[in-house]
Amino acid sequence: MAGTTISELQEISELQIISESQVKGKYGKFGGQYVPEVLMPALEELEKGYEKYKNDPEFLAELGHYLKDFAGRETPLYFARNLSKKYGTKIYLKREDLVHGGAHKLNNVIGQALLAKYMGKNRLIAETGAGQHGTATAMAGANLGFETVVYMGAKDVKRQQMNAYRMELMGTEVKAVDTGSKTLKDAINEAFRDWVTNIGNTHYLIGSVVGPHPYPMIVRDFQSVIGREVKEQAMEKEGRLPDTIIACAGGGSNAMGIFHSFIGDRKVRLIAVEAGGKALNCTEKAALHSASLCTGEEGILHGARTKVLQDRNGQILESKSISAGLDYSGVGPELASLVESGRVTARYVTDKEALEAFNELSRLEGIIPALESSHALAYLKKAADCGELGDFVVLNLSGRGDKDLETVMGLKKGV
Ligand SMILES: *Cc1c(COP(=O)(O)O)cnc(C)c1O
């Protein structure tokens, strides 16, 4: 995802941004609600709705049903025997690649869609870059009977025709956005605009632990089913907690999802691996990577204060990565705060290293990983070299790689 600056949001409404002292949902110095005032009622309604239903037995029972029978939870904690042998330690993979749709995204989407239903909404909107979040939203929208609209930059619609078609098959209207750079940041603007206009019946379904409060909290809570399962499975299989947990980080939802239950367990090392792209360099207008935790600076992106890739004047830099899901100029504010406090370690690997890991897991275990997850896998080698693995490692396999075959084949042919 590329960035929407607050000034762009202001264009939508030309209303004042609320002052910092009023800002809710802070994680240390990060987080908050840096949005035009016209969006505040919607955020407040969402927060109230979430507080009302998050512990409601009926809501939780229904969510449990969807997670189990629609999404396919719980996912296995798989002992990767051959990978373990290679790195000389016990490596388990949390198989989020087996969730319906092929990634962890549905955990959040089904939760938010159900919440929207309980809140009396009948329409879902979302934005999507590569189309993965849009596809997950289309699945939940179809199943729960919503009118669903997904905004996608016109360029992205062209590049991702299969995903656009998938969404349409499931009854979602894909709206190609022809303004600006015709990519994700323009789609985000359109989604906000739609939300402001249709606040009465519409829920804006955000796909990662980003955006203004309460989104980072809600998405984290719905994704934290991953870590809760890991905790039980680790006790069953090894009789103890892991030494190290590794996850890739784009916006940070699969990382926050697997880390959340372990934050109080200080002995468990938590490592978030970012996309180092070609190298950790920038040109004047764009970064050659997406490593906002490793190299970003404090700024405001999509309604939250967080670590952002930006130039000296605070202009958001476009990000770059071989994997669409990690290609984002910011990162969730809570993850940024956990890195700042030292509880989570931020690392990066390059496109090339991720590709090697993509091939390695396919060959060693018969599992083709998503290019996003391949970043976490690639870090195993570096972690082994610098003694960060310990004797028991859990790695979040956030998704499967079928969607990435064209990209990888194209690279092999030098396209
Ligand atoms: C979208 C996606 C990611 C990146 O998103 P996070 O919010 O950082 O988890 C990672 N892996 C897969 C398979 C994805 O589809």
XYZ file of C-alpha atoms and ligand atoms in Angstrom:
430
model
C 0.000 0.000 0.000
C 1.158 3.500 -0.624
C 0.314 6.411 1.641
C -2.595 8.766 2.053
C -1.446 11.906 3.764
C -3.634 13.767 6.147
C -3.774 16.703 3.756
C -5.306 14.425 1.171
C -7.914 13.376 3.686
C -8.566 16.996 4.457
C -9.351 17.587 0.818
C -12.277 15.250 1.347
C -13.883 17.255 4.064
C -11.986 20.499 4.503
C -12.743 20.184 8.180
C -10.425 20.564 11.127
C -8.348 17.762 12.484
C -8.920 17.208 16.170
C -6.109 18.288 18.426
C -3.542 15.808 19.654
C -4.598 16.007 23.292
C -8.014 14.608 22.403
C -6.541 11.683 20.580
C -7.587 8.208 21.721
C -6.076 4.802 21.173
C -2.431 5.610 21.797
C 0.351 3.039 21.928
C 3.110 5.026 23.552
C 3.619 7.949 21.212
C 2.011 6.090 18.297
C -1.596 5.518 17.243
C -4.440 7.966 17.725
C -7.127 9.337 15.430
C -5.707 11.875 13.013
C -8.771 12.191 10.818
C -11.080 14.938 9.602
C -13.820 15.621 12.106
C -16.468 14.410 9.717
C -15.173 10.868 10.288
C -15.264 11.038 14.085
C -18.910 9.954 14.547
C -18.266 6.845 12.462
C -15.172 5.929 14.485
C -17.040 6.520 17.728
C -19.969 4.383 16.612
C -17.573 1.614 15.632
C -15.763 1.775 18.956
C -19.045 1.652 20.880
C -20.325 -1.228 18.764
C -17.126 -3.160 19.307
C -17.188 -2.605 23.079
C -20.811 -3.737 23.133
C -20.347 -6.986 21.224
C -16.761 -8.087 21.798
C -17.689 -10.091 24.902
C -21.286 -10.821 23.909
C -21.810 -14.612 24.149
C -24.048 -14.748 21.078
C -21.563 -12.746 18.971
C -18.647 -14.880 20.149
C -20.509 -18.136 19.496
C -21.359 -17.042 15.975
C -17.789 -15.851 15.348
C -16.511 -19.192 16.652
C -18.783 -21.011 14.238
C -17.519 -19.030 11.238
C -13.887 -19.371 12.246
C -14.246 -23.123 12.570
C -16.562 -24.185 9.757
C -16.095 -21.405 7.202
C -12.474 -20.353 7.719
C -11.167 -23.788 8.752
C -9.738 -23.043 12.210
C -7.951 -24.111 14.236
C -4.954 -24.244 11.938
C -2.230 -26.806 12.645
C 1.091 -26.065 14.320
C 3.205 -28.147 11.994
C 6.622 -29.538 12.907
C 8.781 -28.833 9.851
C 11.142 -31.796 10.150
C 13.378 -31.073 7.163
C 13.635 -27.362 7.805
C 14.455 -28.142 11.452
C 17.231 -30.475 10.421
C 18.717 -27.846 8.162
C 18.832 -25.146 10.858
C 19.631 -27.482 13.751
C 16.667 -26.468 15.890
C 12.986 -27.340 16.259
C 10.973 -25.244 13.806
C 7.182 -25.277 13.793
C 5.026 -23.544 11.193
C 1.680 -22.000 12.148
C -0.363 -22.959 9.116
C -2.357 -19.808 8.353
C -1.868 -20.754 4.701
C -4.649 -23.286 5.289
C -7.258 -20.682 6.229
C -10.020 -20.288 3.604
C -8.686 -17.931 0.939
C -5.118 -19.024 1.592
C -4.020 -16.500 4.231
C -4.706 -15.124 7.694
C -6.731 -12.204 6.308
C -10.117 -13.876 6.723
C -9.711 -14.041 10.554
C -10.087 -10.271 10.678
C -12.511 -9.903 7.816
C -15.024 -12.387 9.180
C -14.813 -10.737 12.604
C -15.428 -7.234 11.285
C -18.157 -8.345 8.893
C -20.001 -10.078 11.722
C -19.555 -7.024 13.947
C -20.998 -4.854 11.176
C -24.012 -7.177 10.965
C -24.595 -6.945 14.719
C -24.313 -3.165 14.410
C -27.135 -3.194 11.864
C -25.074 -2.376 8.756
C -25.976 -3.950 5.417
C -23.117 -2.666 3.274
C -19.341 -3.308 3.383
C -16.684 -1.247 1.693
C -12.964 -1.957 1.493
C -9.916 -0.945 -0.501
C -7.347 -3.284 -1.866
C -4.026 -3.033 -3.642
C -3.074 -6.458 -4.908
C -6.568 -7.732 -4.228
C -5.985 -10.137 -1.333
C -7.883 -8.127 1.261
C -10.589 -7.347 -1.294
C -11.006 -11.038 -2.009
C -11.311 -11.877 1.696
C -13.888 -9.098 2.099
C -15.823 -10.452 -0.896
C -15.928 -13.903 0.736
C -17.341 -12.618 3.998
C -19.661 -10.193 2.205
C -21.186 -12.966 0.102
C -21.522 -15.361 2.992
C -23.086 -12.880 5.405
C -25.338 -11.274 2.800
C -23.839 -7.797 2.494
C -23.848 -5.443 -0.447
C -20.065 -5.225 -0.918
C -18.016 -2.607 -2.748
C -14.232 -2.809 -3.102
C -12.226 0.171 -4.308
C -9.155 -0.654 -6.334
C -6.829 1.634 -8.263
C -7.435 1.314 -12.013
C -3.806 0.291 -12.492
C -4.164 -2.429 -9.866
C -7.384 -3.732 -11.453
C -5.426 -4.220 -14.672
C -2.481 -5.854 -12.922
C -4.676 -8.114 -10.777
C -7.428 -9.189 -13.119
C -7.845 -12.599 -11.501
C -8.496 -11.116 -8.080
C -10.917 -8.562 -9.500
C -12.753 -11.407 -11.231
C -12.758 -13.486 -8.042
C -14.437 -10.634 -6.183
C -17.028 -10.179 -8.912
C -17.816 -13.888 -8.874
C -18.702 -13.508 -5.213
C -21.044 -10.637 -5.952
C -18.754 -7.766 -4.997
C -18.726 -4.607 -7.046
C -15.121 -3.696 -7.880
C -14.855 0.041 -8.415
C -11.775 1.021 -10.395
C -10.385 4.342 -9.168
C -9.123 6.504 -11.989
C -7.779 9.454 -10.015
C -4.209 10.274 -8.972
C -1.692 7.484 -9.352
C -4.572 5.003 -9.865
C -3.208 2.755 -7.120
C -4.006 1.926 -3.518
C -3.668 5.382 -2.037
C -6.310 6.702 -4.395
C -8.531 3.713 -3.583
C -8.178 4.562 0.129
C -9.291 8.142 -0.527
C -12.357 6.876 -2.368
C -13.193 4.442 0.423
C -13.045 7.226 3.039
C -15.185 9.418 0.818
C -17.754 6.648 0.435
C -17.790 6.033 4.197
C -18.415 9.689 4.979
C -21.336 9.708 2.545
C -22.902 6.391 3.562
C -22.089 6.204 7.251
C -25.627 5.107 8.186
C -25.613 1.652 6.600
C -21.940 1.098 5.755
C -18.963 -0.460 7.530
C -15.469 0.334 6.264
C -13.543 -2.906 6.616
C -9.821 -2.195 7.105
C -7.478 -5.084 6.403
C -4.544 -4.660 8.758
C -3.645 -3.223 12.176
C -3.434 0.260 10.671
C -5.632 3.327 10.412
C -7.195 5.432 13.169
C -8.311 4.002 16.516
C -10.216 1.686 17.024
C -9.050 -0.228 13.902
C -5.571 -1.265 15.115
C -7.150 -2.686 18.281
C -10.068 -4.426 16.551
C -7.923 -6.034 13.858
C -5.353 -7.145 16.436
C -8.054 -8.702 18.591
C -9.571 -10.631 15.688
C -6.127 -11.808 14.525
C -4.959 -12.748 18.023
C -6.739 -16.090 17.641
C -3.472 -17.129 15.929
C -1.318 -16.626 19.018
C -3.917 -18.061 21.407
C -3.923 -21.276 19.410
C -0.116 -21.334 19.230
C 0.145 -21.029 22.997
C -2.019 -24.106 23.555
C -0.440 -26.063 20.739
C 3.090 -25.282 21.977
C 2.176 -26.614 25.421
C 0.666 -29.764 23.882
C 3.599 -30.452 21.588
C 6.623 -29.263 23.554
C 5.281 -28.706 27.052
C 6.574 -25.129 27.052
C 6.453 -21.796 25.288
C 8.654 -21.208 22.221
C 12.009 -19.434 22.523
C 11.360 -17.392 19.393
C 8.360 -16.404 17.289
C 8.952 -15.009 13.809
C 6.414 -13.265 11.544
C 6.589 -11.049 8.490
C 5.290 -7.494 8.810
C 3.586 -5.357 6.181
C 0.856 -3.530 8.058
C 1.566 -5.930 10.879
C -1.661 -7.893 11.370
C -0.298 -11.433 11.176
C 2.626 -10.385 13.384
C 0.382 -8.724 16.006
C -1.959 -11.717 15.739
C 0.698 -14.241 16.667
C 2.620 -11.956 19.099
C -0.262 -10.584 21.147
C -0.721 -13.509 23.560
C 3.034 -13.626 24.216
C 3.780 -9.989 24.972
C 3.727 -10.628 28.724
C 5.954 -13.701 28.342
C 9.200 -11.758 28.385
C 11.352 -14.801 27.643
C 9.715 -15.383 24.274
C 11.682 -13.473 21.633
C 9.383 -11.811 19.088
C 10.819 -10.950 15.671
C 9.026 -8.969 12.943
C 10.619 -9.302 9.513
C 10.108 -6.521 6.990
C 10.593 -6.362 3.250
C 14.077 -5.031 2.506
C 13.253 -4.935 -1.208
C 16.277 -4.506 -3.438
C 18.242 -2.680 -0.750
C 17.623 -0.304 2.145
C 18.113 2.721 -0.103
C 15.828 5.437 -1.358
C 15.702 7.481 -4.521
C 14.330 10.993 -4.328
C 10.711 9.938 -4.685
C 10.555 6.318 -3.583
C 12.096 3.812 -1.245
C 13.550 0.642 -2.743
C 12.096 -1.295 0.196
C 9.178 -1.352 2.652
C 11.093 -1.447 5.938
C 9.234 1.209 7.912
C 10.039 -0.299 11.327
C 13.736 -0.612 10.514
C 14.222 2.696 8.713
C 11.047 4.801 8.963
C 10.505 7.929 10.975
C 7.636 9.156 13.074
C 4.844 10.563 10.984
C 1.144 10.362 10.282
C -0.265 7.916 7.791
C -3.867 6.770 7.292
C -5.087 8.478 10.423
C -2.467 7.219 12.880
C 0.931 8.352 14.136
C 3.409 5.607 13.373
C 6.718 4.779 11.687
C 6.504 5.923 8.100
C 8.796 5.981 5.090
C 9.159 9.664 4.308
C 11.600 12.142 2.853
C 13.204 15.039 4.728
C 10.148 17.213 4.145
C 7.757 14.644 5.556
C 6.455 13.597 2.148
C 5.458 9.937 2.141
C 7.816 7.803 0.067
C 6.374 5.039 -2.041
C 7.442 1.603 -0.861
C 8.712 -1.332 -2.859
C 8.706 -5.080 -2.363
C 8.519 -8.246 -4.378
C 5.499 -9.183 -2.249
C 2.369 -7.078 -2.697
C 1.194 -7.702 0.871
C 4.327 -6.144 2.399
C 4.485 -3.215 -0.014
C 3.335 -0.476 2.362
C 4.903 2.813 3.505
C 3.752 2.518 7.111
C 3.126 -0.074 9.796
C 0.601 -0.573 12.590
C 1.116 1.839 15.517
C 1.083 -0.839 18.225
C 3.789 -2.823 16.454
C 5.825 0.378 16.028
C 5.484 0.999 19.745
C 6.498 -2.558 20.680
C 9.612 -2.165 18.542
C 10.355 1.223 20.102
C 10.121 -0.272 23.611
C 12.360 -3.178 22.656
C 9.759 -5.905 23.216
C 9.662 -6.772 19.499
C 12.804 -6.951 17.360
C 12.489 -5.554 13.823
C 14.620 -7.095 11.074
C 14.499 -7.193 7.299
C 15.431 -9.475 4.417
C 15.813 -8.591 0.735
C 13.672 -9.699 -2.225
C 16.431 -12.080 -3.224
C 16.639 -13.722 0.185
C 12.842 -14.080 0.303
C 12.869 -15.791 -3.104
C 15.501 -18.244 -1.910
C 13.340 -19.078 1.095
C 10.289 -19.454 -1.180
C 12.181 -22.150 -3.082
C 13.663 -23.691 0.041
C 10.355 -24.357 1.817
C 8.771 -25.675 -1.384
C 11.613 -28.158 -1.834
C 12.130 -29.148 1.781
C 8.572 -29.424 3.066
C 6.265 -29.570 0.037
C 4.637 -26.305 1.064
C 4.724 -23.311 -1.288
C 4.713 -20.229 0.943
C 3.369 -16.766 0.106
C 6.133 -14.322 -0.818
C 5.156 -12.344 2.301
C 5.674 -15.370 4.550
C 8.897 -16.136 2.651
C 10.383 -13.040 4.315
C 9.881 -14.595 7.751
C 11.302 -17.884 6.446
C 14.335 -16.147 4.955
C 15.172 -14.666 8.321
C 15.719 -18.187 9.778
C 19.167 -18.249 8.216
C 20.218 -14.893 9.667
C 18.647 -15.704 13.026
C 20.587 -18.969 13.135
C 23.810 -17.069 12.378
C 23.286 -14.534 15.139
C 21.961 -16.992 17.736
C 18.376 -15.711 17.826
C 16.608 -19.012 17.235
C 16.934 -20.915 20.516
C 15.734 -24.538 20.655
C 12.090 -24.056 19.770
C 10.915 -21.688 17.052
C 7.416 -20.906 15.796
C 7.141 -19.194 12.435
C 3.874 -17.724 11.206
C 3.224 -19.069 7.725
C 0.793 -16.257 6.946
C -0.279 -17.514 3.525
C 0.199 -19.908 0.640
C 2.170 -19.059 -2.466
C -0.122 -20.087 -5.316
C -1.027 -16.430 -5.885
C 2.676 -15.609 -6.369
C 3.601 -18.172 -9.013
C 3.279 -15.708 -11.880
C 5.557 -13.222 -10.117
C 8.170 -15.859 -9.408
C 8.026 -17.352 -12.908
C 8.323 -13.875 -14.389
C 11.468 -13.235 -12.367
C 13.035 -16.505 -13.457
C 12.488 -15.530 -17.061
C 13.939 -12.140 -16.284
C 10.684 -10.340 -17.122
C -1.611 -9.293 3.416
C -0.625 -10.319 3.772
C 0.468 -10.050 4.646
C 0.778 -8.672 5.176
O -0.158 -8.111 6.015
P 0.063 -8.001 7.590
O -1.032 -7.093 8.007
O 1.428 -7.442 7.832
O -0.063 -9.357 8.133
C 1.316 -11.081 4.988
N 1.142 -12.324 4.492
C 0.121 -12.626 3.651
C 0.009 -14.008 3.140
C -0.794 -11.636 3.266
O -1.776 -11.945 2.423
